[in-house]
mmCIF file of C-alpha atoms in Angstrom:
data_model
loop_
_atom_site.group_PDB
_atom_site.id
_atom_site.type_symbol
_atom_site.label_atom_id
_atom_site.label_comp_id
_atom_site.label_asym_id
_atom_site.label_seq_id
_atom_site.Cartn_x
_atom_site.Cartn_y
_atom_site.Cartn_z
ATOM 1 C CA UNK A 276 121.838 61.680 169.016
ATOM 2 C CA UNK A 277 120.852 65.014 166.779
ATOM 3 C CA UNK A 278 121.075 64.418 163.112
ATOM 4 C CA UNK A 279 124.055 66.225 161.300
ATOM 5 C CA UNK A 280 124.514 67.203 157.485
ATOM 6 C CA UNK A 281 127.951 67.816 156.361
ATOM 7 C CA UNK A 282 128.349 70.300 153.436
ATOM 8 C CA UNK A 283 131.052 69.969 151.381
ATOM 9 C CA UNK A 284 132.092 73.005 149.210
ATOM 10 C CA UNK A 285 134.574 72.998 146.416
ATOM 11 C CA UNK A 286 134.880 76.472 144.991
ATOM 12 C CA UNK A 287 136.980 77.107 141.444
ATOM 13 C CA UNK A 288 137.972 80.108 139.110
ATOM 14 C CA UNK A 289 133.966 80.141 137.673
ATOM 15 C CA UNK A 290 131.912 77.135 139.640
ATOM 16 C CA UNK A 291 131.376 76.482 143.531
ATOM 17 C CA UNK A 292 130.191 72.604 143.671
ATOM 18 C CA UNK A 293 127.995 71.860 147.133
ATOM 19 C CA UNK A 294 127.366 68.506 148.221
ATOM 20 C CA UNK A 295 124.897 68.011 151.536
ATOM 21 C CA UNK A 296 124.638 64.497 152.692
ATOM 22 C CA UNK A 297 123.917 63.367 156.494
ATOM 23 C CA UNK A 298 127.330 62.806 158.202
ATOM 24 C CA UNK A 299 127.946 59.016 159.339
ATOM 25 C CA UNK A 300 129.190 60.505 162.739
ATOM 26 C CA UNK A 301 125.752 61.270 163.878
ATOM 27 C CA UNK A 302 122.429 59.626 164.942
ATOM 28 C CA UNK A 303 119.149 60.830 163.827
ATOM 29 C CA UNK A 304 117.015 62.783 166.280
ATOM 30 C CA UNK A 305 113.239 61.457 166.761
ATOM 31 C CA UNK A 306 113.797 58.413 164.277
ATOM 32 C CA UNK A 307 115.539 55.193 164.966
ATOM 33 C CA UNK A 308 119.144 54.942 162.911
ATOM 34 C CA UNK A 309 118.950 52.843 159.993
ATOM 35 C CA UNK A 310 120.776 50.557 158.736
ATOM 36 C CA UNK A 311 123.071 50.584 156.360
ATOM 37 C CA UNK A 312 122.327 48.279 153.174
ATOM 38 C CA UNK A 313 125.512 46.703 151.401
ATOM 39 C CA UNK A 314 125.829 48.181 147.784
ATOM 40 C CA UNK A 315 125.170 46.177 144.737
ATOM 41 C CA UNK A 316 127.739 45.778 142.012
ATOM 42 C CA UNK A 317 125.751 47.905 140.165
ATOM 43 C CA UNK A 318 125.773 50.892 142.554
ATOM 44 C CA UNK A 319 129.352 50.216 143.099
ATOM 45 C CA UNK A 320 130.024 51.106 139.356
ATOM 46 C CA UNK A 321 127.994 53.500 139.181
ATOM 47 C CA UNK A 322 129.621 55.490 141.718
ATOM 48 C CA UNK A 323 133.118 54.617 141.001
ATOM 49 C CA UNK A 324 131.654 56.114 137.386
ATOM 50 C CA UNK A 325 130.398 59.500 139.214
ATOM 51 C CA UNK A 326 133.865 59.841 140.782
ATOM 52 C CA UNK A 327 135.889 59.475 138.325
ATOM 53 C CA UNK A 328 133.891 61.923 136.451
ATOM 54 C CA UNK A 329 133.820 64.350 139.712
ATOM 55 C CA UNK A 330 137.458 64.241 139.883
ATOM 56 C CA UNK A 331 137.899 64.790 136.359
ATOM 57 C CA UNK A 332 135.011 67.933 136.146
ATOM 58 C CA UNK A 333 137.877 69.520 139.066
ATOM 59 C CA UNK A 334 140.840 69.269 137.352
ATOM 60 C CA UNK A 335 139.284 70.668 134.056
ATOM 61 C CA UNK A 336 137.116 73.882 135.753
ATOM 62 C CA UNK A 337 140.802 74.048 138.357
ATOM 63 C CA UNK A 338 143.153 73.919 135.464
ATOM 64 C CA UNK A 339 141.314 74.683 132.159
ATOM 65 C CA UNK A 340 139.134 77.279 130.079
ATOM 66 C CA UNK A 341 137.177 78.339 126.977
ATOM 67 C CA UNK A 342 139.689 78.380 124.220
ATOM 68 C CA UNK A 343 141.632 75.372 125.416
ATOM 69 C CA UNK A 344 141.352 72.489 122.931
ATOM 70 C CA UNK A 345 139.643 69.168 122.955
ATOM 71 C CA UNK A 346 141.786 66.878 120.409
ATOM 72 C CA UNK A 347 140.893 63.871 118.455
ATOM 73 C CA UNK A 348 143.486 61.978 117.860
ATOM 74 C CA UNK A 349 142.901 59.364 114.691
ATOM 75 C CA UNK A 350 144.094 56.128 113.045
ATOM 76 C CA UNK A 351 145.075 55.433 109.566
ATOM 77 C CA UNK A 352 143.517 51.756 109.009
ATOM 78 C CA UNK A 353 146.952 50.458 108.407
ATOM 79 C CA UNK A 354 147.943 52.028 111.497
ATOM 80 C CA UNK A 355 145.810 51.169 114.024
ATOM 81 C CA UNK A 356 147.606 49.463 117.199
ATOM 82 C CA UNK A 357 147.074 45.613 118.231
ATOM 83 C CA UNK A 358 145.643 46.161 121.499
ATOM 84 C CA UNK A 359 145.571 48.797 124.595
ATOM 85 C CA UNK A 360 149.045 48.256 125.121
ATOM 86 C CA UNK A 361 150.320 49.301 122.027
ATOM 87 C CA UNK A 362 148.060 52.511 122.136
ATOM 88 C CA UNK A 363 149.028 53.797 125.072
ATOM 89 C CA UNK A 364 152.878 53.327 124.090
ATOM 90 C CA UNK A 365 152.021 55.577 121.170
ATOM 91 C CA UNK A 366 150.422 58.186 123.030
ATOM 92 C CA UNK A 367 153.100 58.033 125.894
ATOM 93 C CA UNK A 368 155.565 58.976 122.693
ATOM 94 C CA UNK A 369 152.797 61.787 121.598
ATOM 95 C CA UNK A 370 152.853 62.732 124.887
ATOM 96 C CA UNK A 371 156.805 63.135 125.117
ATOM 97 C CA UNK A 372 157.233 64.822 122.073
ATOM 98 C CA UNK A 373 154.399 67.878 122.852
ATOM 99 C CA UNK A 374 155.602 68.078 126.603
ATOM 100 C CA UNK A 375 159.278 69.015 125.235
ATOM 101 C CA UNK A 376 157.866 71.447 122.310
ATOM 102 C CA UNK A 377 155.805 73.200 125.410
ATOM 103 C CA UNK A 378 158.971 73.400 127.232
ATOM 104 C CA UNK A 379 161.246 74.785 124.878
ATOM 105 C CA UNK A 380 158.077 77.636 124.721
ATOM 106 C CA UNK A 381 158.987 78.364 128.491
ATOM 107 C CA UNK A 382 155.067 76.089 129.281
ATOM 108 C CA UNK A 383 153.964 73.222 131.029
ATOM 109 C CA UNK A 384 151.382 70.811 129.374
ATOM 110 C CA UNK A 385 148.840 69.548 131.256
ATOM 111 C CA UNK A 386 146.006 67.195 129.875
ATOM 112 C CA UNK A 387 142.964 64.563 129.917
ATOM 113 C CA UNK A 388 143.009 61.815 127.584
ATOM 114 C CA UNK A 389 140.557 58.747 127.087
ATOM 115 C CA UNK A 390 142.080 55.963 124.257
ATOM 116 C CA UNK A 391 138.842 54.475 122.907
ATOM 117 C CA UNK A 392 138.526 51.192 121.102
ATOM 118 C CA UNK A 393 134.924 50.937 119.289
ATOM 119 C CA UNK A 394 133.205 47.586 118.913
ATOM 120 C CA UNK A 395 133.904 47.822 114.816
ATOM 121 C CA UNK A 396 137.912 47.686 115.275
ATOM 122 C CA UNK A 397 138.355 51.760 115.112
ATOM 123 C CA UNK A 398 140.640 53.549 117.401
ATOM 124 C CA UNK A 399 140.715 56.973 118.464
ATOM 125 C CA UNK A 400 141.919 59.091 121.439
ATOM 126 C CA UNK A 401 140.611 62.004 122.340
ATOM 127 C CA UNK A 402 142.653 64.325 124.865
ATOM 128 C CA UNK A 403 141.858 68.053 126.385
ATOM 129 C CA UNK A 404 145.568 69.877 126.620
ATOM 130 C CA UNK A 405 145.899 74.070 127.622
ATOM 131 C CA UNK A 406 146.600 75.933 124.643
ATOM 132 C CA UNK A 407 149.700 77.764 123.427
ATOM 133 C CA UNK A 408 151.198 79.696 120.489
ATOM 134 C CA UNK A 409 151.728 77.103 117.621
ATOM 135 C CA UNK A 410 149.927 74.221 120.010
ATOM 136 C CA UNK A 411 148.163 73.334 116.738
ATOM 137 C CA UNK A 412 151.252 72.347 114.792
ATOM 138 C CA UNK A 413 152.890 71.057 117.786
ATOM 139 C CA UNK A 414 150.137 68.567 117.968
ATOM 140 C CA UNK A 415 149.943 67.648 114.411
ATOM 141 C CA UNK A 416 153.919 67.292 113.760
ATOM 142 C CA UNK A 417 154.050 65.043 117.277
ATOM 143 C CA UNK A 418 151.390 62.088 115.939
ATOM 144 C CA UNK A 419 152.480 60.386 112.943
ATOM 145 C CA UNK A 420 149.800 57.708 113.050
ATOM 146 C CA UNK A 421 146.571 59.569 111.205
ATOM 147 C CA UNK A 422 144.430 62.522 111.475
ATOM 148 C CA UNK A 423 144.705 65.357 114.333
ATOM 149 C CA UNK A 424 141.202 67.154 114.712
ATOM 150 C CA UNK A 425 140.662 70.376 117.121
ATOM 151 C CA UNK A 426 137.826 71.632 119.210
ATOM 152 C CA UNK A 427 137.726 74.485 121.049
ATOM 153 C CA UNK A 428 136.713 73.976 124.707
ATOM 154 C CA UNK A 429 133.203 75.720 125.680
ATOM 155 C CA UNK A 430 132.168 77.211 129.250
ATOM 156 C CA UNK A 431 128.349 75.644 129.173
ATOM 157 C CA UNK A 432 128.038 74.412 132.677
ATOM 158 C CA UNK A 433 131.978 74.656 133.585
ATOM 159 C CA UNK A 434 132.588 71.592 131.756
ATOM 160 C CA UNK A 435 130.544 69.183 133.236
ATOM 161 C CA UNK A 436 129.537 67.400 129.890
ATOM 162 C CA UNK A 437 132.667 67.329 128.960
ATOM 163 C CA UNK A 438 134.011 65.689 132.160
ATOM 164 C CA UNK A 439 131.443 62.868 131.324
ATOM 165 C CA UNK A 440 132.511 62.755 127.814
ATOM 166 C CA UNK A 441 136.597 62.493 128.367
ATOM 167 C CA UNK A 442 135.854 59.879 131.383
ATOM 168 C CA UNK A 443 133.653 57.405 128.547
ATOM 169 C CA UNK A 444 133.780 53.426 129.129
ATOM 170 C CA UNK A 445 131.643 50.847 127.409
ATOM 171 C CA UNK A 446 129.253 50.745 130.545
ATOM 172 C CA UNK A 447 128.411 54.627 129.531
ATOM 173 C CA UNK A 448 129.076 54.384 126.081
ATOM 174 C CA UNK A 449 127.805 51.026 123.912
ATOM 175 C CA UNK A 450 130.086 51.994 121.103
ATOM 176 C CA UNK A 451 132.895 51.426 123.166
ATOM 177 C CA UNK A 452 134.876 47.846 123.371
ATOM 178 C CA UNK A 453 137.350 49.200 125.165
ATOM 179 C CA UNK A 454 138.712 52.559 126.859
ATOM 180 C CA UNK A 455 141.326 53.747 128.881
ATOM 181 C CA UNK A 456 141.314 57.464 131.055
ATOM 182 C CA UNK A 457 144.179 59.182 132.686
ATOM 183 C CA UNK A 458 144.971 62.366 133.424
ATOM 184 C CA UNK A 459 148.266 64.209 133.620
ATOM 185 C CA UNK A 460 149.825 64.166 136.886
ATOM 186 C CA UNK A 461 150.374 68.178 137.158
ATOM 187 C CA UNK A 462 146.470 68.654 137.973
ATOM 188 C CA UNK A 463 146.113 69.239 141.792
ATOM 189 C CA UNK A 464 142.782 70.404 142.631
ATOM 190 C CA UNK A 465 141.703 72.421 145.545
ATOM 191 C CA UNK A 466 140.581 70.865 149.385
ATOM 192 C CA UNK A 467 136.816 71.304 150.194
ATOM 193 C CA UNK A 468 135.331 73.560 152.784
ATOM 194 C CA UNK A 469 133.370 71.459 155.144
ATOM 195 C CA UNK A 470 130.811 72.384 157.346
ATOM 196 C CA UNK A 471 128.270 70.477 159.632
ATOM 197 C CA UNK A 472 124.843 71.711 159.714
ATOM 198 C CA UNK A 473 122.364 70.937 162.255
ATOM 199 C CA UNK A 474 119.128 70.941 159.914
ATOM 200 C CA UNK A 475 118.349 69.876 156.459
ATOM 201 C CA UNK A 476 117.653 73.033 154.186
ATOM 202 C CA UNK A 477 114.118 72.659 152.374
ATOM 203 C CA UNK A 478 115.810 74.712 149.515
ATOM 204 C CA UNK A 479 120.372 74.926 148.991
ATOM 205 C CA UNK A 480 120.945 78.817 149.775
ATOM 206 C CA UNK A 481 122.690 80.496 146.923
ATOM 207 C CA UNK A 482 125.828 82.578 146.959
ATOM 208 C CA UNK A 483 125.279 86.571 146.557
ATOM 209 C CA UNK A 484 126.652 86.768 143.325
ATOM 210 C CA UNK A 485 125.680 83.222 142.008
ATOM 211 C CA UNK A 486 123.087 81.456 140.478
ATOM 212 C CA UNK A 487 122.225 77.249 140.950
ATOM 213 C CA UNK A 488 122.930 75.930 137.625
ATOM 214 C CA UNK A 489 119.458 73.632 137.315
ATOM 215 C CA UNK A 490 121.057 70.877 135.238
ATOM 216 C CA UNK A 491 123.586 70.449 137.687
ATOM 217 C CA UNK A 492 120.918 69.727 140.355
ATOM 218 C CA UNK A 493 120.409 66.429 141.812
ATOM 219 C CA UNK A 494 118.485 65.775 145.268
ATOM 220 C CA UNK A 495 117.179 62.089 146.550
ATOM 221 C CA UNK A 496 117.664 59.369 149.016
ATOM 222 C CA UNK A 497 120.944 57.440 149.279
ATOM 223 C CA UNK A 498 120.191 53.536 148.257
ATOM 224 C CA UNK A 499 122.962 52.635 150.546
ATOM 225 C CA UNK A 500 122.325 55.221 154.453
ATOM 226 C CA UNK A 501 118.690 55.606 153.457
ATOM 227 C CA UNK A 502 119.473 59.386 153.829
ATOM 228 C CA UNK A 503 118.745 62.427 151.731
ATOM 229 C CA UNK A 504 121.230 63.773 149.268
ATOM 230 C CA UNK A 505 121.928 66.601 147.306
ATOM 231 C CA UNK A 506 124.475 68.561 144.817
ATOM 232 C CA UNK A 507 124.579 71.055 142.602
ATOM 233 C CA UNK A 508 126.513 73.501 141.100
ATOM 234 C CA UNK A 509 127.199 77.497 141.438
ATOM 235 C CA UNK A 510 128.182 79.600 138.469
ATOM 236 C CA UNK A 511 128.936 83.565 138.589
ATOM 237 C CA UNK A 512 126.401 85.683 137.246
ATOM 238 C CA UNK A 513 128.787 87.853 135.596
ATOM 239 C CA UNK A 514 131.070 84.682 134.551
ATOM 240 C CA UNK A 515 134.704 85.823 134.986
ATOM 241 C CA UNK A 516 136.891 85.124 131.404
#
């Protein structure tokens, strides 16, 4: 049987993320198939980690941009919550009250969070929302349980960092006892183009009008098919605001 690639293509408001990997449908022409090696636990993690933070990159460069803010929501000592449970019963009440203030603005509010729990008893939660008029003081008058700190999102590689940072867990972060992601469930992200290519590109074409982010770049062998892999990410020369 010929060998096949599939390329997947997501394309968003400032990024296009490519992924080429052999489709499973096909054989391998000239070389004998090989055979597929069961993951580790390890590898299993590790890519349930790169999804997570895959899915999460979507939603943000889909749904979010510079200006936006990346909040830090803090604990008084005296205030900090018992366990996970507690936490996220405080932030589903955060969450409440800034949802209705958005409304009565005529907006929807969409967000990221991650509740963290560090290995010397502090608790924070940090959590990416879409900025409106007054969001500031709508955030600060909805969390009576310590500090509210703001950072304004940034467009260095579409958000990819940031992705990583929002999707932290004590396997990626050593600080970290405990952590708990979610995003809001008004985040839809776009289908993929797929396309099946019939030979493996020594070099990924790029778009007229785009450039390869290098960072994004990854290219290797698959642990698991044995295959070669690769992704990477487009961004617009002339980035649109």
């Amino acid at each position: 049987m010929k060998k096949r690639y599939k390329k997947v293509t997501y394309t968003f408001p400032n990024a296009i993320e490519v992924y080429e990997y052999l489709d499973g449908k096909y054989g391998a022409r000239g070389e004998p198939r090989k055979k597929r090696k069961k993951p580790t636990p390890e590898q299993i993690k590790k890519r349930n980690q790169w999804n997570k933070e895959r899915k999460a990159r979507h939603k943000l460069r889909t749904w979010f941009k510079k200006n936006d803010y990346l909040v830090t929501l803090t604990y008084r000592k005296e205030s900090r919550p018992q366990d996970m449970r507690q936490a996220k019963k405080e932030l589903a009440d955060f969450v409440r009250r800034v949802r209705r203030d958005y409304r009565r603005q005529g907006a929807e509010l969409r967000y990221l969070r991650n509740i963290e729990a560090g290995t010397k008893g502090a608790w924070h939660i940090h959590i990416i929302v879409n900025r409106i008029p007054d969001a500031d003081l709508i955030l600060k008058e909805a969390w009576p349980h310590g500090g509210v700190d703001f950072r304004l999102l940034y467009e260095q590689g579409e958000f990819a960092d940031l992705a990583a940072y929002i999707t932290k867990t004590p396997e990626t972060d050593p600080r970290l006892k405990e952590a708990s992601y979610q995003p809001s469930r008004n985040l839809p992200t776009p289908e993929p183009e797929v396309k099946r290519l019939a030979r493996w590109r020594k070099e990924p074409k790029e778009r007229p009008g785009y450039y390869i982010d290098k960072p994004s770049y990854h290219e290797g062998i698959n642990p698991v098919t044995g295959y070669k892999y690769r992704y990477y990410t487009m961004i617009p020369i002339h980035r649109r605001i």
